[in-house]
Amino acid sequence: APFVERILIGLVLVLLFASLRLDDLLHSPPDLFHLEAGVLLGIAWQTKVDRCRKGTRWSCTRGSVSGGDWVPVWLDLIRTKTIDSTKPPRDHVLPVPNDEMDGFTDQPMEYDAFMTLIKPIFEQIGISRALTSKIHMCRRWIRTLGAFSGEKEAPMTLQGNWANPKMGIEYTAFSRY
């Protein structure tokens, strides 16, 4: 796949494996990303839960279904294809791709632009538009998978930066058990 599409799909994987809200990831400066053994660390400077702009730390597992370590490949694409060392560090994860999808503009990626770009990519690989309309809620998916696989409620409450512990139960499959 072209590098812009690979970067966009990588954003979705980070959303899933870090259990993040889309806006939280979009407000994460890539110069603050740090690879450690087994994890990618980042900071969202503004979140829905914490609007103080002090920074909420998050972590993304480097695991995968295939066993491949996709995170360093994605991070290298972010660093080599989207960061201009002649400009000051940006406060958003990714600029908007240009119309040809072979480079990037100077505009920060926002929710609506991301959703417009990712839906056709997912349709190309066989994921229906109905499923992609909820992509911004990846933080709920992992918790829902935990509920279906029999995980206990208490450890799952730690996941997702919920405003209060009850939200994580009400908005996921745990509400059904």
mmCIF file with all atom_site columns, C-alpha atoms in Angstrom:
data_model
loop_
_atom_site.group_PDB
_atom_site.id
_atom_site.type_symbol
_atom_site.label_atom_id
_atom_site.label_alt_id
_atom_site.label_comp_id
_atom_site.label_asym_id
_atom_site.label_entity_id
_atom_site.label_seq_id
_atom_site.pdbx_PDB_ins_code
_atom_site.Cartn_x
_atom_site.Cartn_y
_atom_site.Cartn_z
_atom_site.occupancy
_atom_site.B_iso_or_equiv
_atom_site.pdbx_formal_charge
_atom_site.auth_seq_id
_atom_site.auth_comp_id
_atom_site.auth_asym_id
_atom_site.auth_atom_id
_atom_site.pdbx_PDB_model_num
ATOM 1   C CA . ALA A 1 1   ? 0.000   0.000   0.000  1.00 0.00 ? 1   ALA A CA 1
ATOM 2   C CA . PRO A 1 2   ? 1.164   3.579   -0.569 1.00 0.00 ? 2   PRO A CA 1
ATOM 3   C CA . PHE A 1 3   ? 2.852   5.109   2.471  1.00 0.00 ? 3   PHE A CA 1
ATOM 4   C CA . VAL A 1 4   ? 0.000   7.560   3.232  1.00 0.00 ? 4   VAL A CA 1
ATOM 5   C CA . GLU A 1 5   ? -2.478  4.681   3.431  1.00 0.00 ? 5   GLU A CA 1
ATOM 6   C CA . ARG A 1 6   ? -0.059  2.677   5.587  1.00 0.00 ? 6   ARG A CA 1
ATOM 7   C CA . ILE A 1 7   ? 0.256   5.610   7.987  1.00 0.00 ? 7   ILE A CA 1
ATOM 8   C CA . LEU A 1 8   ? -3.543  6.004   8.210  1.00 0.00 ? 8   LEU A CA 1
ATOM 9   C CA . ILE A 1 9   ? -4.066  2.288   8.837  1.00 0.00 ? 9   ILE A CA 1
ATOM 10  C CA . GLY A 1 10  ? -1.292  2.444   11.436 1.00 0.00 ? 10  GLY A CA 1
ATOM 11  C CA . LEU A 1 11  ? -3.243  5.177   13.226 1.00 0.00 ? 11  LEU A CA 1
ATOM 12  C CA . VAL A 1 12  ? -6.194  2.783   13.475 1.00 0.00 ? 12  VAL A CA 1
ATOM 13  C CA . LEU A 1 13  ? -3.926  0.066   14.885 1.00 0.00 ? 13  LEU A CA 1
ATOM 14  C CA . VAL A 1 14  ? -2.588  2.512   17.482 1.00 0.00 ? 14  VAL A CA 1
ATOM 15  C CA . LEU A 1 15  ? -6.192  3.396   18.380 1.00 0.00 ? 15  LEU A CA 1
ATOM 16  C CA . LEU A 1 16  ? -6.948  -0.284  18.896 1.00 0.00 ? 16  LEU A CA 1
ATOM 17  C CA . PHE A 1 17  ? -3.804  -1.383  20.718 1.00 0.00 ? 17  PHE A CA 1
ATOM 18  C CA . ALA A 1 18  ? -3.626  1.743   22.903 1.00 0.00 ? 18  ALA A CA 1
ATOM 19  C CA . SER A 1 19  ? -7.389  1.849   23.481 1.00 0.00 ? 19  SER A CA 1
ATOM 20  C CA . LEU A 1 20  ? -7.508  5.546   22.604 1.00 0.00 ? 20  LEU A CA 1
ATOM 21  C CA . ARG A 1 21  ? -10.152 7.951   21.440 1.00 0.00 ? 21  ARG A CA 1
ATOM 22  C CA . LEU A 1 22  ? -9.465  9.259   17.934 1.00 0.00 ? 22  LEU A CA 1
ATOM 23  C CA . ASP A 1 23  ? -9.236  12.874  19.097 1.00 0.00 ? 23  ASP A CA 1
ATOM 24  C CA . ASP A 1 24  ? -6.769  11.897  21.839 1.00 0.00 ? 24  ASP A CA 1
ATOM 25  C CA . LEU A 1 25  ? -4.451  10.302  19.283 1.00 0.00 ? 25  LEU A CA 1
ATOM 26  C CA . LEU A 1 26  ? -4.858  13.223  16.884 1.00 0.00 ? 26  LEU A CA 1
ATOM 27  C CA . HIS A 1 27  ? -3.660  15.531  19.706 1.00 0.00 ? 27  HIS A CA 1
ATOM 28  C CA . SER A 1 28  ? -0.478  13.508  20.284 1.00 0.00 ? 28  SER A CA 1
ATOM 29  C CA . PRO A 1 29  ? 2.761   15.103  18.998 1.00 0.00 ? 29  PRO A CA 1
ATOM 30  C CA . PRO A 1 30  ? 4.867   12.511  17.155 1.00 0.00 ? 30  PRO A CA 1
ATOM 31  C CA . ASP A 1 31  ? 8.150   13.968  18.436 1.00 0.00 ? 31  ASP A CA 1
ATOM 32  C CA . LEU A 1 32  ? 7.063   12.760  21.898 1.00 0.00 ? 32  LEU A CA 1
ATOM 33  C CA . PHE A 1 33  ? 6.544   9.143   20.745 1.00 0.00 ? 33  PHE A CA 1
ATOM 34  C CA . HIS A 1 34  ? 9.048   6.787   22.325 1.00 0.00 ? 34  HIS A CA 1
ATOM 35  C CA . LEU A 1 35  ? 9.655   3.103   21.596 1.00 0.00 ? 35  LEU A CA 1
ATOM 36  C CA . GLU A 1 36  ? 10.356  0.775   24.502 1.00 0.00 ? 36  GLU A CA 1
ATOM 37  C CA . ALA A 1 37  ? 10.502  -2.990  24.613 1.00 0.00 ? 37  ALA A CA 1
ATOM 38  C CA . GLY A 1 38  ? 6.961   -4.133  23.887 1.00 0.00 ? 38  GLY A CA 1
ATOM 39  C CA . VAL A 1 39  ? 5.365   -0.671  23.849 1.00 0.00 ? 39  VAL A CA 1
ATOM 40  C CA . LEU A 1 40  ? 5.054   2.680   22.057 1.00 0.00 ? 40  LEU A CA 1
ATOM 41  C CA . LEU A 1 41  ? 4.626   5.566   24.508 1.00 0.00 ? 41  LEU A CA 1
ATOM 42  C CA . GLY A 1 42  ? 2.922   8.841   23.683 1.00 0.00 ? 42  GLY A CA 1
ATOM 43  C CA . ILE A 1 43  ? 1.281   11.891  25.227 1.00 0.00 ? 43  ILE A CA 1
ATOM 44  C CA . ALA A 1 44  ? -2.057  13.414  24.254 1.00 0.00 ? 44  ALA A CA 1
ATOM 45  C CA . TRP A 1 45  ? -1.859  17.119  25.107 1.00 0.00 ? 45  TRP A CA 1
ATOM 46  C CA . GLN A 1 46  ? -5.644  17.444  25.187 1.00 0.00 ? 46  GLN A CA 1
ATOM 47  C CA . THR A 1 47  ? -8.215  14.762  25.967 1.00 0.00 ? 47  THR A CA 1
ATOM 48  C CA . LYS A 1 48  ? -11.962 14.632  26.463 1.00 0.00 ? 48  LYS A CA 1
ATOM 49  C CA . VAL A 1 49  ? -11.450 13.651  30.100 1.00 0.00 ? 49  VAL A CA 1
ATOM 50  C CA . ASP A 1 50  ? -8.664  16.121  30.858 1.00 0.00 ? 50  ASP A CA 1
ATOM 51  C CA . ARG A 1 51  ? -8.981  19.451  29.045 1.00 0.00 ? 51  ARG A CA 1
ATOM 52  C CA . CYS A 1 52  ? -6.230  21.076  31.160 1.00 0.00 ? 52  CYS A CA 1
ATOM 53  C CA . ARG A 1 53  ? -3.727  20.538  28.345 1.00 0.00 ? 53  ARG A CA 1
ATOM 54  C CA . LYS A 1 54  ? -1.211  19.096  30.741 1.00 0.00 ? 54  LYS A CA 1
ATOM 55  C CA . GLY A 1 55  ? -0.783  15.870  28.817 1.00 0.00 ? 55  GLY A CA 1
ATOM 56  C CA . THR A 1 56  ? -2.224  12.411  29.322 1.00 0.00 ? 56  THR A CA 1
ATOM 57  C CA . ARG A 1 57  ? 0.262   9.608   28.818 1.00 0.00 ? 57  ARG A CA 1
ATOM 58  C CA . TRP A 1 58  ? -0.767  6.557   26.825 1.00 0.00 ? 58  TRP A CA 1
ATOM 59  C CA . SER A 1 59  ? 0.866   3.321   25.723 1.00 0.00 ? 59  SER A CA 1
ATOM 60  C CA . CYS A 1 60  ? 0.329   1.115   22.692 1.00 0.00 ? 60  CYS A CA 1
ATOM 61  C CA . THR A 1 61  ? 1.325   -2.532  22.803 1.00 0.00 ? 61  THR A CA 1
ATOM 62  C CA . ARG A 1 62  ? 3.672   -3.657  20.051 1.00 0.00 ? 62  ARG A CA 1
ATOM 63  C CA . GLY A 1 63  ? 1.836   -6.964  19.767 1.00 0.00 ? 63  GLY A CA 1
ATOM 64  C CA . SER A 1 64  ? -0.028  -8.145  16.714 1.00 0.00 ? 64  SER A CA 1
ATOM 65  C CA . VAL A 1 65  ? -2.128  -11.034 15.468 1.00 0.00 ? 65  VAL A CA 1
ATOM 66  C CA . SER A 1 66  ? 0.596   -12.052 13.008 1.00 0.00 ? 66  SER A CA 1
ATOM 67  C CA . GLY A 1 67  ? 3.455   -11.735 15.499 1.00 0.00 ? 67  GLY A CA 1
ATOM 68  C CA . GLY A 1 68  ? 5.124   -9.021  13.422 1.00 0.00 ? 68  GLY A CA 1
ATOM 69  C CA . ASP A 1 69  ? 6.318   -5.832  15.109 1.00 0.00 ? 69  ASP A CA 1
ATOM 70  C CA . TRP A 1 70  ? 4.469   -3.225  13.021 1.00 0.00 ? 70  TRP A CA 1
ATOM 71  C CA . VAL A 1 71  ? 5.010   -0.275  15.402 1.00 0.00 ? 71  VAL A CA 1
ATOM 72  C CA . PRO A 1 72  ? 8.649   0.567   14.452 1.00 0.00 ? 72  PRO A CA 1
ATOM 73  C CA . VAL A 1 73  ? 7.737   0.426   10.758 1.00 0.00 ? 73  VAL A CA 1
ATOM 74  C CA . TRP A 1 74  ? 4.785   2.773   11.294 1.00 0.00 ? 74  TRP A CA 1
ATOM 75  C CA . LEU A 1 75  ? 6.789   5.114   13.521 1.00 0.00 ? 75  LEU A CA 1
ATOM 76  C CA . ASP A 1 76  ? 9.568   5.280   10.913 1.00 0.00 ? 76  ASP A CA 1
ATOM 77  C CA . LEU A 1 77  ? 6.971   6.264   8.284  1.00 0.00 ? 77  LEU A CA 1
ATOM 78  C CA . ILE A 1 78  ? 5.622   8.984   10.608 1.00 0.00 ? 78  ILE A CA 1
ATOM 79  C CA . ARG A 1 79  ? 9.128   10.301  11.247 1.00 0.00 ? 79  ARG A CA 1
ATOM 80  C CA . THR A 1 80  ? 10.460  10.140  7.689  1.00 0.00 ? 80  THR A CA 1
ATOM 81  C CA . LYS A 1 81  ? 7.360   11.079  5.704  1.00 0.00 ? 81  LYS A CA 1
ATOM 82  C CA . THR A 1 82  ? 5.502   13.598  7.909  1.00 0.00 ? 82  THR A CA 1
ATOM 83  C CA . ILE A 1 83  ? 8.085   15.451  10.006 1.00 0.00 ? 83  ILE A CA 1
ATOM 84  C CA . ASP A 1 84  ? 9.964   18.361  8.466  1.00 0.00 ? 84  ASP A CA 1
ATOM 85  C CA . SER A 1 85  ? 13.089  18.972  10.554 1.00 0.00 ? 85  SER A CA 1
ATOM 86  C CA . THR A 1 86  ? 13.256  22.571  9.313  1.00 0.00 ? 86  THR A CA 1
ATOM 87  C CA . LYS A 1 87  ? 9.951   23.368  11.060 1.00 0.00 ? 87  LYS A CA 1
ATOM 88  C CA . PRO A 1 88  ? 9.139   23.441  14.788 1.00 0.00 ? 88  PRO A CA 1
ATOM 89  C CA . PRO A 1 89  ? 7.589   20.282  16.276 1.00 0.00 ? 89  PRO A CA 1
ATOM 90  C CA . ARG A 1 90  ? 3.856   20.079  15.726 1.00 0.00 ? 90  ARG A CA 1
ATOM 91  C CA . ASP A 1 91  ? 1.187   19.446  18.364 1.00 0.00 ? 91  ASP A CA 1
ATOM 92  C CA . HIS A 1 92  ? -0.813  16.951  16.272 1.00 0.00 ? 92  HIS A CA 1
ATOM 93  C CA . VAL A 1 93  ? 0.041   13.424  15.186 1.00 0.00 ? 93  VAL A CA 1
ATOM 94  C CA . LEU A 1 94  ? -0.401  13.884  11.464 1.00 0.00 ? 94  LEU A CA 1
ATOM 95  C CA . PRO A 1 95  ? -1.021  16.566  8.851  1.00 0.00 ? 95  PRO A CA 1
ATOM 96  C CA . VAL A 1 96  ? -3.780  16.120  6.267  1.00 0.00 ? 96  VAL A CA 1
ATOM 97  C CA . PRO A 1 97  ? -2.611  14.216  3.166  1.00 0.00 ? 97  PRO A CA 1
ATOM 98  C CA . ASN A 1 98  ? -2.536  16.117  -0.122 1.00 0.00 ? 98  ASN A CA 1
ATOM 99  C CA . ASP A 1 99  ? -5.130  15.412  -2.829 1.00 0.00 ? 99  ASP A CA 1
ATOM 100 C CA . GLU A 1 100 ? -2.825  12.948  -4.612 1.00 0.00 ? 100 GLU A CA 1
ATOM 101 C CA . MET A 1 101 ? -2.310  10.978  -1.349 1.00 0.00 ? 101 MET A CA 1
ATOM 102 C CA . ASP A 1 102 ? 1.451   11.002  -1.968 1.00 0.00 ? 102 ASP A CA 1
ATOM 103 C CA . GLY A 1 103 ? 2.448   13.563  0.638  1.00 0.00 ? 103 GLY A CA 1
ATOM 104 C CA . PHE A 1 104 ? 1.069   15.905  3.275  1.00 0.00 ? 104 PHE A CA 1
ATOM 105 C CA . THR A 1 105 ? -0.152  19.478  3.605  1.00 0.00 ? 105 THR A CA 1
ATOM 106 C CA . ASP A 1 106 ? 0.614   21.767  6.557  1.00 0.00 ? 106 ASP A CA 1
ATOM 107 C CA . GLN A 1 107 ? -2.920  21.449  7.956  1.00 0.00 ? 107 GLN A CA 1
ATOM 108 C CA . PRO A 1 108 ? -3.423  19.346  11.107 1.00 0.00 ? 108 PRO A CA 1
ATOM 109 C CA . MET A 1 109 ? -5.462  16.164  10.733 1.00 0.00 ? 109 MET A CA 1
ATOM 110 C CA . GLU A 1 110 ? -8.846  16.509  12.419 1.00 0.00 ? 110 GLU A CA 1
ATOM 111 C CA . TYR A 1 111 ? -11.617 14.013  13.105 1.00 0.00 ? 111 TYR A CA 1
ATOM 112 C CA . ASP A 1 112 ? -13.736 14.670  9.991  1.00 0.00 ? 112 ASP A CA 1
ATOM 113 C CA . ALA A 1 113 ? -10.760 14.573  7.621  1.00 0.00 ? 113 ALA A CA 1
ATOM 114 C CA . PHE A 1 114 ? -9.522  11.292  9.113  1.00 0.00 ? 114 PHE A CA 1
ATOM 115 C CA . MET A 1 115 ? -12.943 9.642   8.852  1.00 0.00 ? 115 MET A CA 1
ATOM 116 C CA . THR A 1 116 ? -13.306 10.801  5.229  1.00 0.00 ? 116 THR A CA 1
ATOM 117 C CA . LEU A 1 117 ? -9.896  9.335   4.348  1.00 0.00 ? 117 LEU A CA 1
ATOM 118 C CA . ILE A 1 118 ? -10.063 6.021   6.240  1.00 0.00 ? 118 ILE A CA 1
ATOM 119 C CA . LYS A 1 119 ? -13.499 4.803   5.108  1.00 0.00 ? 119 LYS A CA 1
ATOM 120 C CA . PRO A 1 120 ? -12.567 4.211   1.436  1.00 0.00 ? 120 PRO A CA 1
ATOM 121 C CA . ILE A 1 121 ? -9.338  2.488   2.494  1.00 0.00 ? 121 ILE A CA 1
ATOM 122 C CA . PHE A 1 122 ? -11.298 0.111   4.710  1.00 0.00 ? 122 PHE A CA 1
ATOM 123 C CA . GLU A 1 123 ? -13.825 -0.551  1.954  1.00 0.00 ? 123 GLU A CA 1
ATOM 124 C CA . GLN A 1 124 ? -10.927 -1.522  -0.354 1.00 0.00 ? 124 GLN A CA 1
ATOM 125 C CA . ILE A 1 125 ? -9.898  -4.224  2.119  1.00 0.00 ? 125 ILE A CA 1
ATOM 126 C CA . GLY A 1 126 ? -13.462 -5.464  2.651  1.00 0.00 ? 126 GLY A CA 1
ATOM 127 C CA . ILE A 1 127 ? -14.631 -3.637  5.786  1.00 0.00 ? 127 ILE A CA 1
ATOM 128 C CA . SER A 1 128 ? -18.103 -2.167  5.343  1.00 0.00 ? 128 SER A CA 1
ATOM 129 C CA . ARG A 1 129 ? -18.875 1.521   5.812  1.00 0.00 ? 129 ARG A CA 1
ATOM 130 C CA . ALA A 1 130 ? -21.308 0.603   8.613  1.00 0.00 ? 130 ALA A CA 1
ATOM 131 C CA . LEU A 1 131 ? -18.434 -0.838  10.662 1.00 0.00 ? 131 LEU A CA 1
ATOM 132 C CA . THR A 1 132 ? -16.053 2.039   9.971  1.00 0.00 ? 132 THR A CA 1
ATOM 133 C CA . SER A 1 133 ? -18.530 4.634   11.242 1.00 0.00 ? 133 SER A CA 1
ATOM 134 C CA . LYS A 1 134 ? -17.580 3.597   14.790 1.00 0.00 ? 134 LYS A CA 1
ATOM 135 C CA . ILE A 1 135 ? -13.801 3.544   14.293 1.00 0.00 ? 135 ILE A CA 1
ATOM 136 C CA . HIS A 1 136 ? -13.401 6.508   16.644 1.00 0.00 ? 136 HIS A CA 1
ATOM 137 C CA . MET A 1 137 ? -14.534 4.283   19.514 1.00 0.00 ? 137 MET A CA 1
ATOM 138 C CA . CYS A 1 138 ? -11.650 1.808   19.443 1.00 0.00 ? 138 CYS A CA 1
ATOM 139 C CA . ARG A 1 139 ? -11.208 2.267   23.178 1.00 0.00 ? 139 ARG A CA 1
ATOM 140 C CA . ARG A 1 140 ? -14.513 0.454   23.621 1.00 0.00 ? 140 ARG A CA 1
ATOM 141 C CA . TRP A 1 141 ? -13.558 -2.445  21.364 1.00 0.00 ? 141 TRP A CA 1
ATOM 142 C CA . ILE A 1 142 ? -10.752 -3.819  23.529 1.00 0.00 ? 142 ILE A CA 1
ATOM 143 C CA . ARG A 1 143 ? -12.904 -3.637  26.642 1.00 0.00 ? 143 ARG A CA 1
ATOM 144 C CA . THR A 1 144 ? -15.778 -5.337  24.827 1.00 0.00 ? 144 THR A CA 1
ATOM 145 C CA . LEU A 1 145 ? -13.425 -8.108  23.678 1.00 0.00 ? 145 LEU A CA 1
ATOM 146 C CA . GLY A 1 146 ? -12.368 -8.501  27.312 1.00 0.00 ? 146 GLY A CA 1
ATOM 147 C CA . ALA A 1 147 ? -15.986 -8.905  28.375 1.00 0.00 ? 147 ALA A CA 1
ATOM 148 C CA . PHE A 1 148 ? -16.651 -11.542 25.728 1.00 0.00 ? 148 PHE A CA 1
ATOM 149 C CA . SER A 1 149 ? -13.487 -13.460 26.640 1.00 0.00 ? 149 SER A CA 1
ATOM 150 C CA . GLY A 1 150 ? -14.370 -13.583 30.327 1.00 0.00 ? 150 GLY A CA 1
ATOM 151 C CA . GLU A 1 151 ? -11.979 -10.981 31.717 1.00 0.00 ? 151 GLU A CA 1
ATOM 152 C CA . LYS A 1 152 ? -12.785 -9.654  35.151 1.00 0.00 ? 152 LYS A CA 1
ATOM 153 C CA . GLU A 1 153 ? -14.354 -6.213  35.338 1.00 0.00 ? 153 GLU A CA 1
ATOM 154 C CA . ALA A 1 154 ? -11.857 -4.592  37.755 1.00 0.00 ? 154 ALA A CA 1
ATOM 155 C CA . PRO A 1 155 ? -8.672  -4.850  35.634 1.00 0.00 ? 155 PRO A CA 1
ATOM 156 C CA . MET A 1 156 ? -10.550 -3.707  32.540 1.00 0.00 ? 156 MET A CA 1
ATOM 157 C CA . THR A 1 157 ? -11.637 -0.558  34.413 1.00 0.00 ? 157 THR A CA 1
ATOM 158 C CA . LEU A 1 158 ? -8.013  0.609   34.399 1.00 0.00 ? 158 LEU A CA 1
ATOM 159 C CA . GLN A 1 159 ? -8.024  0.670   30.596 1.00 0.00 ? 159 GLN A CA 1
ATOM 160 C CA . GLY A 1 160 ? -9.249  3.565   28.497 1.00 0.00 ? 160 GLY A CA 1
ATOM 161 C CA . ASN A 1 161 ? -8.906  6.761   30.582 1.00 0.00 ? 161 ASN A CA 1
ATOM 162 C CA . TRP A 1 162 ? -12.604 6.702   31.496 1.00 0.00 ? 162 TRP A CA 1
ATOM 163 C CA . ALA A 1 163 ? -13.987 9.836   33.183 1.00 0.00 ? 163 ALA A CA 1
ATOM 164 C CA . ASN A 1 164 ? -15.394 7.532   35.854 1.00 0.00 ? 164 ASN A CA 1
ATOM 165 C CA . PRO A 1 165 ? -15.251 3.742   36.232 1.00 0.00 ? 165 PRO A CA 1
ATOM 166 C CA . LYS A 1 166 ? -18.966 3.308   35.530 1.00 0.00 ? 166 LYS A CA 1
ATOM 167 C CA . MET A 1 167 ? -18.615 4.694   31.975 1.00 0.00 ? 167 MET A CA 1
ATOM 168 C CA . GLY A 1 168 ? -16.392 1.810   30.925 1.00 0.00 ? 168 GLY A CA 1
ATOM 169 C CA . ILE A 1 169 ? -19.115 -0.629  31.888 1.00 0.00 ? 169 ILE A CA 1
ATOM 170 C CA . GLU A 1 170 ? -22.099 1.263   30.481 1.00 0.00 ? 170 GLU A CA 1
ATOM 171 C CA . TYR A 1 171 ? -20.562 1.807   27.036 1.00 0.00 ? 171 TYR A CA 1
ATOM 172 C CA . THR A 1 172 ? -19.268 -1.711  26.438 1.00 0.00 ? 172 THR A CA 1
ATOM 173 C CA . ALA A 1 173 ? -20.384 -5.325  26.523 1.00 0.00 ? 173 ALA A CA 1
ATOM 174 C CA . PHE A 1 174 ? -19.767 -5.402  30.290 1.00 0.00 ? 174 PHE A CA 1
ATOM 175 C CA . SER A 1 175 ? -23.205 -3.792  30.616 1.00 0.00 ? 175 SER A CA 1
ATOM 176 C CA . ARG A 1 176 ? -24.684 -7.051  29.326 1.00 0.00 ? 176 ARG A CA 1
ATOM 177 C CA . TYR A 1 177 ? -23.043 -9.306  31.920 1.00 0.00 ? 177 TYR A CA 1
#
